Each structure stands twice: as C-alpha cells, then as structure tokens.
Coordinates of C-alpha atoms and ligand atoms in Angstrom, one line a residue:
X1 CA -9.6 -0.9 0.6
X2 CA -10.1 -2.3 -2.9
X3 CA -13.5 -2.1 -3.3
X4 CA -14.0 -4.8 -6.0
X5 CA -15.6 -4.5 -9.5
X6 CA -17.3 -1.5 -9.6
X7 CA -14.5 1.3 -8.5
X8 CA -12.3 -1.2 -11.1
X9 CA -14.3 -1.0 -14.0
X10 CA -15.3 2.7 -14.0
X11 CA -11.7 4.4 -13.5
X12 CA -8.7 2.7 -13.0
X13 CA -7.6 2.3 -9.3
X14 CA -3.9 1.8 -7.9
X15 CA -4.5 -1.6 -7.7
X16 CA -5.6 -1.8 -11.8
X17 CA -2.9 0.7 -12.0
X18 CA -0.3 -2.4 -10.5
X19 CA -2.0 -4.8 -12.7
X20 CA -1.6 -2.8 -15.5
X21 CA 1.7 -2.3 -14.6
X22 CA 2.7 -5.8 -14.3
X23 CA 0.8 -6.8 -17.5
X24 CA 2.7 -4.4 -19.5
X25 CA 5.9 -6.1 -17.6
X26 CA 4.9 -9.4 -19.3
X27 CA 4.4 -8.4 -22.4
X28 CA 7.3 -7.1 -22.9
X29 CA 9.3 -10.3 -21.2
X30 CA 7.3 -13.0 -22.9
X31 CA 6.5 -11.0 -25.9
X32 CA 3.2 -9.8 -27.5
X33 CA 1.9 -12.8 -28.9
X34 CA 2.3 -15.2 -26.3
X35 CA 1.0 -11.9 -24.2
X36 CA -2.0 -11.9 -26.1
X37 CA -2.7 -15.7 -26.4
X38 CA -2.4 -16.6 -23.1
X39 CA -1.9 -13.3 -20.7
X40 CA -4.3 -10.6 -21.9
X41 CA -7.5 -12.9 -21.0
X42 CA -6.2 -13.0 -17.4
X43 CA -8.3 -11.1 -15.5
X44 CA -8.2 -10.0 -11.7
X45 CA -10.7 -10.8 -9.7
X46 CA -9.8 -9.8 -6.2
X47 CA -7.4 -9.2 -3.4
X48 CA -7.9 -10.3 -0.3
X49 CA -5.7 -8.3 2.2
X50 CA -5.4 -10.5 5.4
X51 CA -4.2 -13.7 3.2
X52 CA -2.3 -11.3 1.1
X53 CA -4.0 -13.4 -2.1
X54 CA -4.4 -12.1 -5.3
X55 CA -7.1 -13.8 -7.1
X56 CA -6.6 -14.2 -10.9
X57 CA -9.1 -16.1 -13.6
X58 CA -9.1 -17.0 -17.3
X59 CA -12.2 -18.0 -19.3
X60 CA -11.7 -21.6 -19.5
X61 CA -9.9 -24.5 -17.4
X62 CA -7.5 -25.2 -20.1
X63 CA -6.0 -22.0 -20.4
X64 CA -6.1 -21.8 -16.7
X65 CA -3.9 -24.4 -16.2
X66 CA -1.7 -24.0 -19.5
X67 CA -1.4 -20.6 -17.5
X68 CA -0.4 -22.0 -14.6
X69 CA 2.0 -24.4 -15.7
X70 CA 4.0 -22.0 -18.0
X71 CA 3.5 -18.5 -16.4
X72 CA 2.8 -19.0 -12.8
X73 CA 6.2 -18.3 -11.4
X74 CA 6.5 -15.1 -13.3
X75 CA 3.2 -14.0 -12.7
X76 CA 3.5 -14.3 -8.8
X77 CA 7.0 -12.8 -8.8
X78 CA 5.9 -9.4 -10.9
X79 CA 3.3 -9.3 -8.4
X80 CA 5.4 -10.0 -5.4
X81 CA 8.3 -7.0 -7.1
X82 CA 5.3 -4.7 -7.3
X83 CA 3.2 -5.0 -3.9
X84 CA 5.3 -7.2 -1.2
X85 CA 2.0 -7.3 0.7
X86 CA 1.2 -10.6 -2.1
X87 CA 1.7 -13.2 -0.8
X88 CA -0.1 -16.0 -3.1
X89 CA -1.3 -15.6 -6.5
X90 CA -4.2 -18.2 -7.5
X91 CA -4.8 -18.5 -11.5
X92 CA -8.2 -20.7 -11.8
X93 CA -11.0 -20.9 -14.5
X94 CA -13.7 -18.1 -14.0
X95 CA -17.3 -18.2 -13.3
X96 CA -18.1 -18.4 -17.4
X97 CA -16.0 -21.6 -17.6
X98 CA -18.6 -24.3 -17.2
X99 CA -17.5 -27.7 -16.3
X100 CA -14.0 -27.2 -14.7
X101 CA -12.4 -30.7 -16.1
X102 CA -9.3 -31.9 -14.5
X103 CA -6.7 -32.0 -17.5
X104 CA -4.3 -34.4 -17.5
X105 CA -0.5 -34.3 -18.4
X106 CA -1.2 -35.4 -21.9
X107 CA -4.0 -33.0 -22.5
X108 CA -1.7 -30.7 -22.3
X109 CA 0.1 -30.6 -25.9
X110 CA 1.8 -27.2 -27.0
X111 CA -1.1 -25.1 -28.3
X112 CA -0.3 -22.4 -31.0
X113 CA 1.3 -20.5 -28.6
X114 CA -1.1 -17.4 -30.1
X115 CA -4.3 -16.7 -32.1
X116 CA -2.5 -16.7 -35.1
X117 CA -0.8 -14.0 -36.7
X118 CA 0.6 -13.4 -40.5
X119 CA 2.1 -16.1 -42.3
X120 CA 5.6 -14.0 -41.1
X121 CA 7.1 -15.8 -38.1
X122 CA 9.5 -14.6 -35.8
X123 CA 10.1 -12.1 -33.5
X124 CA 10.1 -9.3 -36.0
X125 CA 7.6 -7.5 -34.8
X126 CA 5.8 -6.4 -38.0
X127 CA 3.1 -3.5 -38.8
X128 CA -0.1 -4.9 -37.9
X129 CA -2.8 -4.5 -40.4
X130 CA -5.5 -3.6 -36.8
X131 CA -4.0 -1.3 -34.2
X132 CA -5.1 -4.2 -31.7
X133 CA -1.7 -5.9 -32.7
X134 CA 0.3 -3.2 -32.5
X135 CA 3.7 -4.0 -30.9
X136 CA 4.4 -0.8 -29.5
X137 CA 3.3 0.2 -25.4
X138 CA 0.6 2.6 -25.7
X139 CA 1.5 4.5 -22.5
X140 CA 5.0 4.9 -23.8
X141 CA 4.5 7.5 -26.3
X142 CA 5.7 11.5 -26.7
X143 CA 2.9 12.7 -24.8
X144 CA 3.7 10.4 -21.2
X145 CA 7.5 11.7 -22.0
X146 CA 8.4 14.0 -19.6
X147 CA 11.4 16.1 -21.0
X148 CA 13.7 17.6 -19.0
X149 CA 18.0 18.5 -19.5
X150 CA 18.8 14.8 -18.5
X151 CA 17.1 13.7 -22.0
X152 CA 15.9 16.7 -24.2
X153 CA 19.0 15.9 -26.8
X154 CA 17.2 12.5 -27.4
X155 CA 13.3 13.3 -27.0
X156 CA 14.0 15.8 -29.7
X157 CA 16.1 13.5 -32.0
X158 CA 13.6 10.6 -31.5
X159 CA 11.0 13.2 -32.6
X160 CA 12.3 14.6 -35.3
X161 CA 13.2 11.3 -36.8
X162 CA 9.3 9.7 -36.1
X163 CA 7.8 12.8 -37.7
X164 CA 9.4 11.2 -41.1
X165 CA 11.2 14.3 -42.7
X166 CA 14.6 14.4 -44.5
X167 CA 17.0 11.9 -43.5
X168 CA 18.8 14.2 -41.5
X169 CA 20.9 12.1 -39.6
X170 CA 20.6 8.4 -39.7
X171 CA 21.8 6.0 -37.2
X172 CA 20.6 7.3 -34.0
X173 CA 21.9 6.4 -31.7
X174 CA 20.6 6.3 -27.5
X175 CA 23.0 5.0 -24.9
X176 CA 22.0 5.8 -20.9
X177 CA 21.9 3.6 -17.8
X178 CA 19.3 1.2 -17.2
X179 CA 15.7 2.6 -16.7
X180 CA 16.4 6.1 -18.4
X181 CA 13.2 5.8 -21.1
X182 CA 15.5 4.8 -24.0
X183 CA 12.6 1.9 -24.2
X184 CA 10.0 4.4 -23.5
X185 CA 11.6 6.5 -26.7
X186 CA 11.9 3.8 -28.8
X187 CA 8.1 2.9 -28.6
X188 CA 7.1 6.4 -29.3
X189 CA 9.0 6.5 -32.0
X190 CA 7.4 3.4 -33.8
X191 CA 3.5 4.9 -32.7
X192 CA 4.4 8.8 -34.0
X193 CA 5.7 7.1 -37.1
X194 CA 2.4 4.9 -37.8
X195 CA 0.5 7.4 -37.1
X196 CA 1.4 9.8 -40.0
X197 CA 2.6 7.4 -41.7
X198 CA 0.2 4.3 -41.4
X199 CA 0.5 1.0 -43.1
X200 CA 4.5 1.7 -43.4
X201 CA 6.7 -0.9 -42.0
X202 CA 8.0 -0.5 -38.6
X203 CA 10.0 -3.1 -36.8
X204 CA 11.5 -3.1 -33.2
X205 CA 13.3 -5.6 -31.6
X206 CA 15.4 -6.3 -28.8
X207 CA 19.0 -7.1 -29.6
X208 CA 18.8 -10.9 -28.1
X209 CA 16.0 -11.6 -30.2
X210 CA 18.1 -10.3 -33.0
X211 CA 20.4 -12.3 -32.7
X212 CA 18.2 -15.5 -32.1
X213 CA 17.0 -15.1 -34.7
X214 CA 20.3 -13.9 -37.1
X215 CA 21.9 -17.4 -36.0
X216 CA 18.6 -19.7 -36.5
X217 CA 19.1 -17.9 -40.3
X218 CA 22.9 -18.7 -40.1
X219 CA 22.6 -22.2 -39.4
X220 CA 19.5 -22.7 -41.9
X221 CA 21.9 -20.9 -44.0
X222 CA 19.2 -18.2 -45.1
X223 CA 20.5 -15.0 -44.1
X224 CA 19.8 -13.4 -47.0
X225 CA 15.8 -13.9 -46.3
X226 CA 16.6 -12.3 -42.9
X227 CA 18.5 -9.3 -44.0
X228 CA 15.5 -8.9 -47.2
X229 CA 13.1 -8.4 -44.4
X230 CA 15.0 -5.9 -42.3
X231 CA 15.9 -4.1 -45.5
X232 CA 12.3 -3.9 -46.2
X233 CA 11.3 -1.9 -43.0
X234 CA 11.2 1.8 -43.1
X235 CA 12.4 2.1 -39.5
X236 CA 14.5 -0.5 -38.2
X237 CA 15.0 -0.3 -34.1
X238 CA 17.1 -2.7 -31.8
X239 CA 17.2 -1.9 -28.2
X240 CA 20.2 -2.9 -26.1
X241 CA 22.9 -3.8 -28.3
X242 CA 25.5 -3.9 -25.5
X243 CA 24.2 -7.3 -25.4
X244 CA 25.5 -8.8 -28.3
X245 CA 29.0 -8.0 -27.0
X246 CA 31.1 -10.9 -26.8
X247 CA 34.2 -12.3 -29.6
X248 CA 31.4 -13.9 -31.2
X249 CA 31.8 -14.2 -35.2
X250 CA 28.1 -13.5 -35.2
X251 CA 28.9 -9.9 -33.9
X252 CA 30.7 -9.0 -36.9
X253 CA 27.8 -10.2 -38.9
X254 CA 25.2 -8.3 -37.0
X255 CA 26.8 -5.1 -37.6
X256 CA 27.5 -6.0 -40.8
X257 CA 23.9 -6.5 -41.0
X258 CA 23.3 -3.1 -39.3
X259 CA 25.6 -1.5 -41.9
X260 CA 24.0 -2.5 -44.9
X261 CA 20.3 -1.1 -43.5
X262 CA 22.5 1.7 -42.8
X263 CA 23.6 2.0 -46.9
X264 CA 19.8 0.8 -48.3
X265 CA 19.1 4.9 -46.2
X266 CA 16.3 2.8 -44.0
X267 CA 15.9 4.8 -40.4
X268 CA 17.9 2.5 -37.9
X269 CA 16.9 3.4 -34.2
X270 CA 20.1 2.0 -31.5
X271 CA 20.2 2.0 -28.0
X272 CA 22.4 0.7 -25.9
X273 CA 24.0 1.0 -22.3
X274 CA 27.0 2.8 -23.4
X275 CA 28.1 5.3 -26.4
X276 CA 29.4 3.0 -29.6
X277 CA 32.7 3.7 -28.7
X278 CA 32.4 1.9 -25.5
X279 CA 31.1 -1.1 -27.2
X280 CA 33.5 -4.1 -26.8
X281 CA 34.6 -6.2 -30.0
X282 CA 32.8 -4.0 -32.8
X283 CA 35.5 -3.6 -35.7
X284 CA 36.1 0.1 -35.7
X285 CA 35.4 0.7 -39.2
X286 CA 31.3 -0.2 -37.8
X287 CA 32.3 1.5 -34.9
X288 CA 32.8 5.1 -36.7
X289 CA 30.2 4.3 -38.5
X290 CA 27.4 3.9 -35.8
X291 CA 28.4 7.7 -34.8
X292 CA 28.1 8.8 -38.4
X293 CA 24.3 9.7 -37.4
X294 CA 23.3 11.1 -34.5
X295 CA 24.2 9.8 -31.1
X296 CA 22.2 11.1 -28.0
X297 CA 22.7 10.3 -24.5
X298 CA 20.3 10.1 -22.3
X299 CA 21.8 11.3 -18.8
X300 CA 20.4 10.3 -15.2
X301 CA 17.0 12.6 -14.3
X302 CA 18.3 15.4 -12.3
X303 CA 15.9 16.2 -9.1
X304 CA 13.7 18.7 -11.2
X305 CA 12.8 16.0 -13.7
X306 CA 12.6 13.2 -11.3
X307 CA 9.8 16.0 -9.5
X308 CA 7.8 16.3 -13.0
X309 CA 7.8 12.9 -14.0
X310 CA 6.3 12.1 -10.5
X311 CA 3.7 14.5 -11.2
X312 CA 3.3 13.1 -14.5
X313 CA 2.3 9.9 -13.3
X314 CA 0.3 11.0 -10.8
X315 CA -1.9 12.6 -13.2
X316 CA -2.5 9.5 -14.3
X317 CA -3.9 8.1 -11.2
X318 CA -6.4 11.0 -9.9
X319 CA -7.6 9.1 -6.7
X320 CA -4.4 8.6 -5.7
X321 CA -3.9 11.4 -2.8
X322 CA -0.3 11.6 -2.6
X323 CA 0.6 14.6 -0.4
X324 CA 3.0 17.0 -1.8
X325 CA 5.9 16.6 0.8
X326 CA 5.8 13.1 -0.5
X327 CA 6.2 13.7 -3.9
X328 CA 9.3 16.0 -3.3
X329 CA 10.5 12.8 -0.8
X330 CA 10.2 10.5 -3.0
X331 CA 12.0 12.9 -6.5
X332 CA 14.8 13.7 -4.0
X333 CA 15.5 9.8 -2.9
X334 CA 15.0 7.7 -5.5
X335 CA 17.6 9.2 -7.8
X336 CA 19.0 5.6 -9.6
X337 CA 16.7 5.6 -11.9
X338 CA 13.0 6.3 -13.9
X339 CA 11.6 2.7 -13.6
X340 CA 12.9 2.7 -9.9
X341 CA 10.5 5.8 -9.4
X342 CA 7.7 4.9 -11.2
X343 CA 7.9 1.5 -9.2
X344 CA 7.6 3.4 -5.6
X345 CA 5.2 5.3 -6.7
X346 CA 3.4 2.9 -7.7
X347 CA 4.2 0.7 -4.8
X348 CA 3.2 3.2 -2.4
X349 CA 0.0 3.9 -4.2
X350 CA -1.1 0.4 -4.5
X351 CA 0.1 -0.8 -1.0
X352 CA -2.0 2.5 0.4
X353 CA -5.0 1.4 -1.4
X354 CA -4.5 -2.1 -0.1
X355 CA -4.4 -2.0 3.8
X356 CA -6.3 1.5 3.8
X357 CA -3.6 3.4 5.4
X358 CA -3.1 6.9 4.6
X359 CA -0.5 8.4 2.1
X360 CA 2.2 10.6 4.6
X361 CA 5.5 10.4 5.4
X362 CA 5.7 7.7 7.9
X363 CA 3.6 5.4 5.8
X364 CA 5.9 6.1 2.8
X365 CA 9.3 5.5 4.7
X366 CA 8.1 2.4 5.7
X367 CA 6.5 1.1 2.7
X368 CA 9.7 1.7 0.5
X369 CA 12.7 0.9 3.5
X370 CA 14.3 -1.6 1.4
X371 CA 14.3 1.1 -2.2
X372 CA 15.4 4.0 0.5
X373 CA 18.6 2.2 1.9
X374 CA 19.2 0.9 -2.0
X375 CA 19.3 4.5 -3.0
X376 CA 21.4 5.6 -0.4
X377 CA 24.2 7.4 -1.9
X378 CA 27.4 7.1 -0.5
X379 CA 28.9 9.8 0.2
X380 CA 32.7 10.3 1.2
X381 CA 34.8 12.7 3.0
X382 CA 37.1 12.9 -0.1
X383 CA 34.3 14.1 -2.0
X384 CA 33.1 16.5 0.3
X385 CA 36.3 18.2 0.9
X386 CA 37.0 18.2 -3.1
X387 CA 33.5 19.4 -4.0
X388 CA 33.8 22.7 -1.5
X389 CA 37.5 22.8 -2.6
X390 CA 36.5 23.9 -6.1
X391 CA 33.6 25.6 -5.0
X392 CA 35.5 28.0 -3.1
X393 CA 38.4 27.8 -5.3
X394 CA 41.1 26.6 -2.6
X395 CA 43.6 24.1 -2.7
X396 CA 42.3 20.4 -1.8
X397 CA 44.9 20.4 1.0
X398 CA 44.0 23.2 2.7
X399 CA 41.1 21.0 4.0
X400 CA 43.9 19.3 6.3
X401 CA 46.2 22.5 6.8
X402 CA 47.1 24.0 9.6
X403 CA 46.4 27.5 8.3
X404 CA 43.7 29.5 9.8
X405 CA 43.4 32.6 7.0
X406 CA 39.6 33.1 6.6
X407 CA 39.7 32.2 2.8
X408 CA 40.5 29.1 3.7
X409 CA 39.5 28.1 7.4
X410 CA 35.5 28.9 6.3
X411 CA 35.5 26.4 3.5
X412 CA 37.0 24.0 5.7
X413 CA 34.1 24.5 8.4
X414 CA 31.7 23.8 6.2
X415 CA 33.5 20.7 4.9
X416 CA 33.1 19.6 8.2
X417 CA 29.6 20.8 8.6
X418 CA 28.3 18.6 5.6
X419 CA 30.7 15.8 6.8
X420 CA 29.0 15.6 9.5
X421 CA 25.2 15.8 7.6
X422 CA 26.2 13.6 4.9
X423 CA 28.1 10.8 6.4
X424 CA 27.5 8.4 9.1
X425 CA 31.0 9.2 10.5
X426 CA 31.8 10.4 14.0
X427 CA 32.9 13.6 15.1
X428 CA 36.6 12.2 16.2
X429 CA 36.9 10.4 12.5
X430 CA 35.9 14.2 10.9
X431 CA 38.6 15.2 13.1
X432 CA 41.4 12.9 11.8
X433 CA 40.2 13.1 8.3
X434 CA 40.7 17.2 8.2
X435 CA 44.7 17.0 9.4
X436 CA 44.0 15.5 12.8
X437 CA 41.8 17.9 14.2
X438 CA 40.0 17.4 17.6
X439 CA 36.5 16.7 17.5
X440 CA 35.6 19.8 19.4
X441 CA 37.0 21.7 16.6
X442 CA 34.7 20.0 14.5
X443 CA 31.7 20.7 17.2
X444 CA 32.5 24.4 17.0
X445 CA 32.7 24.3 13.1
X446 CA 29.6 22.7 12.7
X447 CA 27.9 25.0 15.1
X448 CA 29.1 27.9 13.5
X449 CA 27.7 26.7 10.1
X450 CA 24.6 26.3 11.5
X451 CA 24.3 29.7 12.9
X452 CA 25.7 31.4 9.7
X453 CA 23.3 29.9 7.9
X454 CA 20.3 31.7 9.4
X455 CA 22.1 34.9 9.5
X456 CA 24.4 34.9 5.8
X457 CA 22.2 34.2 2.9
X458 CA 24.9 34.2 0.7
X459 CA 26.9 31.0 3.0
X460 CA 23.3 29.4 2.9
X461 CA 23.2 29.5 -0.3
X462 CA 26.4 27.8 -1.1
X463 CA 25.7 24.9 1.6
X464 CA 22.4 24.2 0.2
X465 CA 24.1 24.5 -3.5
X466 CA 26.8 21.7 -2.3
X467 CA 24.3 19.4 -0.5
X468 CA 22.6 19.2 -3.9
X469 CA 25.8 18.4 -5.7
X470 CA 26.8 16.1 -2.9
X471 CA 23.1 14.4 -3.2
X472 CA 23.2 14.0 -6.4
Ligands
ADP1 P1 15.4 2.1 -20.5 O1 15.0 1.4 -21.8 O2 16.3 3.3 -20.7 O3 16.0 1.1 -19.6 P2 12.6 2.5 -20.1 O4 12.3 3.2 -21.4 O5 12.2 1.1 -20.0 O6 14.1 2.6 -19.8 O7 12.0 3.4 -18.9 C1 11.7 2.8 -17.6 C2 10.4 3.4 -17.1 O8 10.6 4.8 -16.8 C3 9.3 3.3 -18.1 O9 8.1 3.0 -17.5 C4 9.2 4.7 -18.7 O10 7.9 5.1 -19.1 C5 9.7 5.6 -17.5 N1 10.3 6.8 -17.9 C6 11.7 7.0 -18.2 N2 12.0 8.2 -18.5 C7 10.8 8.9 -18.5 C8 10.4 10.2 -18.8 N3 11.3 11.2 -19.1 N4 9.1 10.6 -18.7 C9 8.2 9.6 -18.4 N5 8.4 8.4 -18.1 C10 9.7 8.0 -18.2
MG2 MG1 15.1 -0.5 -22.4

C-alpha cells in the first residue's frame, strides 16, 4: 500500500514514479512555462485505494482553482491513462493556504500564465541562464538511452553531433514510428550540448509550435525577426515535421526557413515519422536537400532491446520487485512501441503498489488485458506458409501441393504446426488453407512437430527461429 509521506519523500516509490511520469506528460503538452507556473507546485498528497481518489493540493486557493478550471480534465485523464484504478482526482488548497476564500468568476482574470521569463516570448525554448529553466527532460538524456540495433545508427549520430566537433554532417535527420525515443534523442542532444558547451544557444521546438508561431510572424509581417532568432541558435531542433504536411504555402516557407539555417552551417536536428522522401508537398529541391546530412532511422526495438530497456527502467525503481518471467512477458508482448512499454511497466508497478497485490504473472495479465489484446499481432496463414517457404528454400506453393517428397512435405508440417500455435484458426480451416487437406492430416502434422522437436535440435531450432520472425 502507499504508505504516505515518508516512503515518498525518502526514495521515490511507483506511485511518485506515476506522478513523475504524468508530470513530465504535462510538461511537455502544456509546455514548460505554463508547467512551471501552474503545474510543478501541484503536489500529491494521497491515494485512497477503496474510492480510487487521488488527492492533489497547491499552496494557495487561487491557484487551486485556476488549476482546476484550466487543467483539471487533463490532469485526471493522465492519471486515469496511467493507473485505471483512479477514479477521481481532487485539486484543493493545502494545509499552508490559510483562509480558503471562495473566488468568484471575476477573480479569475488571466494571470501571467508563468513567473516570468526573459523579455523573449514565444515558444522558442531559449538557453536559460539557471539550469532550473532548462527546457530539456532530465531523464531523457544519453545515459537513460538504451542502445540496441533498432537505434544505434541514431544514438551515435545524435552523439557525435551533441559532443560539438566538426560539422560532419549537418541536417540530421531521425524518422521512426511513434514512441521510438526520437524525442528522448532530441533532449539529450540539447543537455550533452549545454553541458560542454554552456551558455550556447540551444533551441527545440515542436513542428506545430513552429509553425504557430512562423504564421503569427507572417501575418505581423515580421519574419525576418523570426528567422534572426533561429539563425542565431547554435543547434536548431524541430521534432515531428510530418506535421506541417499539408498544400499549405506556409510549408514552402518553413523549409525555406529550414534551408537557410541549413546555409548560415547552424546544427539543425529533424525528426519526423517518415524518411524526407516520404514527406508529402516538400518541393524536391528541399527535399534532396534534407538528406544532404545525415538521415538515421530509428527502427522498432527488437525483443533484445525491448528486454534491456525494461531492465533499464527498472533500475530506476529499486523497490519495485518485478519477477524475471515478468520482465521477459512483458519485452516479448508489448512490441508496438517504447512509450507503450514504459507505460505497462509502469502501470503494473504502480497498480501493484496500489491494492498491495503481488507482482506475478496472473496479476500482470490482468492488470494490462486491454495493452495485451492491443499488441496482439495478427498473424496470417499467408505469412506463415511464406516465412517457412523461404526459410527452407521451397516454392510458396508447395505449401498446398500434393507432393509428398521430404524436402518439401516437412516444411509444410511445420507450416501447419505454427498455424495452428499462431492463429486462432481451426484445424479444418488449416486443412483448406494447405490445398484442402483433412484436418487429421493437420493433427498428425502437428503431432509430429511436436515430437521432433524434443528429439531434433536442429528442427527445434528452426521452429523456434520462425516463431520469433512470425512474433515479431
Ligand atoms: P518518439 O519521439 O520517437 O515518439 P519518445 O522519445 O517520446 O518517442 O520515447 C517514448 C518513451 O520511450 C520515452 O519515455 C523514452 O524515454 C522511451 N524510450 C524510447 N526508446 C528508448 C531507449 N532506447 N532507451 C530508453 N528509453 C527509451
Ligand atoms: Mg516525439
């Protein structure tokens, strides 16, 4: 059980771990300063586990309510996304705040959304002058990077280019699916760089607020301020550019824009969901010239590194007793992506911690059913019989003939052996799906299989190899 201030204070439990989680979630949706106006005072006070309540205070009514009005619905849904056991989230004025007035409607006037930062508006998020401001996740640095095939090609580009030698290569250029650590990268990037090199200008942005804030320059018609201050940055990142996508005439422009910091030699940092050719509606001329630098994909953690970054995390969290057979559960099922892992880990941890329960196998299944059935893979006939095809070098169609050589009838058993693992389908619809076969055939294949495998290393072997492949 939670165990209230104490445990909290001294080391971070799974449920500060959640917090911390979901904190570091809204900072990077509302953005740092409104984070550190309004959210960072936020403290938690308690969970109570049979009302499912999370209990969360500020220091004064005022903010407690501004809080309230603005945030609340965020708040409680990060917390619902990270431990479904919440069920209500309560945001009042802590014990310090004397006096709890009732504030009326018109109290209520749009503060500086901030303590105040340098004269330098927007979203650019600047160098601060104290590390306190610094823009950049602490947790996502080089060292919390676990590196594995999937992304070496970029951890060692990103590093090379925040250890600030010769321009080398310049764009670089990260594309990968959603929740690969491009973000993660990115942040690391702009610490590494301010660390060796403090007091330099480093800006990061996401693409959207780039272009907010590129049109608000268009229309005052003061670009040329806009592109001054990019030009002035030593490193220059924008994450997601698929997202200006779109026939937009601002498009052009922002590339344009990219172009130029490309020309003035400052370090531009680009991810994106897809490789720049991919990108819709980019002139090509931009296009070729976004590859010019480096460009580094960041591929989909193989089982290996989904394993290590488990173990990563869970170094992290050294009251957290997660039982080996869990960890290798959870690396082998959650394959979609990073942030989906991270999130039943932490999910499990939390939820664990919260009704007292034990961390094993039964507990884990049912803690993450819904994320387990999401992460299903799919997995068709088709592929099976193409997959053992070109593992053994036969014909695709020799999974339906009628020929019954050894070369080609063993493959086809254990088609039919991992058909019937892999798949929910019956033993009749095998049948059909291998030329019509009866599903006794497919009984004796997959008995066979069985009993080769404890006898023939070699076919074991090559059924375990293919269930990996299949799995993914
Ligand atoms: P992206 O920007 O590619 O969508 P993020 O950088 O936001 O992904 O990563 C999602 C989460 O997964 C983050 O919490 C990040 O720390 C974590 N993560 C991703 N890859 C790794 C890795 N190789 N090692 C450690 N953590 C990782
Ligand atoms: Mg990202």
């Amino acid at each position: 059980m939670f165990e209230g201030e104490q445990g909290a204070a001294s080391e971070a439990s799974p449920l500060d771990a959640a917090w911390a989680a979901i904190r570091a979630e809204l900072k990077r949706s509302c953005g740092a300063r409104t984070f550190d106006g309004w959210l960072k005072p936020i403290k938690l006070e308690d969970f109570d586990a049979d009302s499912g309540t999370v209990r969360l205070s500020l220091p004064s009514q005022f903010m407690a309510n501004w809080v309230e009005t603005h945030f609340a619905e965020q708040i409680r849904a990060a917390w619902r996304a990270m431990l479904p056991i919440v069920r209500y989230v309560t945001i009042e004025a802590g014990a310090e705040s004397t006096r709890p007035t009732l504030v009326t409607a018109e109290l209520i006037e749009e503060p500086e959304p901030a303590p105040a930062g340098p004269a330098e508006a927007g979203p650019v998020a600047t160098v601060p002058a104290s590390a306190d401001a610094s823009p950049f996740e602490a947790r996502y640095s080089f060292e919390s990077f676990v590196v594995g095939k999937a992304n070496e090609l970029a951890y060692n580009a990103a590093r090379t280019l925040a250890e600030g030698g010769q321009l080398a290569f310049n764009p670089l250029f990260l594309h990968g699916g959603t929740g690969l650590g491009k973000t993660h990268l990115m942040h690391a990037i702009g610490q590494e760089w301010l660390r060796r090199q403090p007091g330099s200008r480093v800006i990061y942005m996401s693409a959207e607020k780039f272009m907010f804030e590129f049109v608000s320059a268009m229309r005052a018609k003061d670009t040329y301020s806009f592109k001054a201050r990019l030009r002035a940055a030593d490193v220059l990142m924008i994450d997601d550019v698929q997202f200006i996508s779109g026939k937009d005439s601002t498009q052009e422009e922002f590339f344009h824009t990219m172009n130029e910091i490309i020309s003035a030699k400052k370090r531009l940092v680009i991810t994106a969901d897809r490789s720049p050719q991919d990108l819709e509606g980019i002139e090509s001329r931009i296009q070729s010239r976004l590859t010019w630098g480096l460009v580094a994909d960041v591929n989909p953690a193989d089982f290996e590194l989904r394993y290590n970054i488990l173990v990563k995390k869970l170094e992290a969290m050294p009251e957290a007793q997660v039982p080996r057979e869990v960890v290798m559960f959870l690396a082998r099922r959650i394959s979609s992506n990073v942030r989906e892992l991270e999130g039943a880990l932490n999910r499990v941890v939390a939820y664990a911690l919260l009704t007292g329960r034990e961390i094993d196998m039964a507990f884990t299944e049912e803690t993450l059913a819904d994320l387990l059935r999401a992460n299903q893979r799919r997995i068709t006939i088709d592929e099976i019989q193409r997959r053992v095809s070109d593992h053994y070098r036969i014909r695709q169609a020799e999974m339906s003939s009628a020929r019954r050589a050894r070369e080609v009838a063993r493959p086809r058993q254990i088609a039919m052996y991992l058909a019937k693992q892999l798949t929910p389908r019956s033993l009749p619809e095998i049948g059909r799906r291998f030329g019509g076969r009866d599903h006794t055939t497919v009984i004796h294949a997959v008995r066979q299989i069985e009993k080769l495998r404890q006898s023939d290393a070699e076919l074991d072997a090559d059924v375990r190899l293919l269930m990996r492949q299949l799995e993914g």
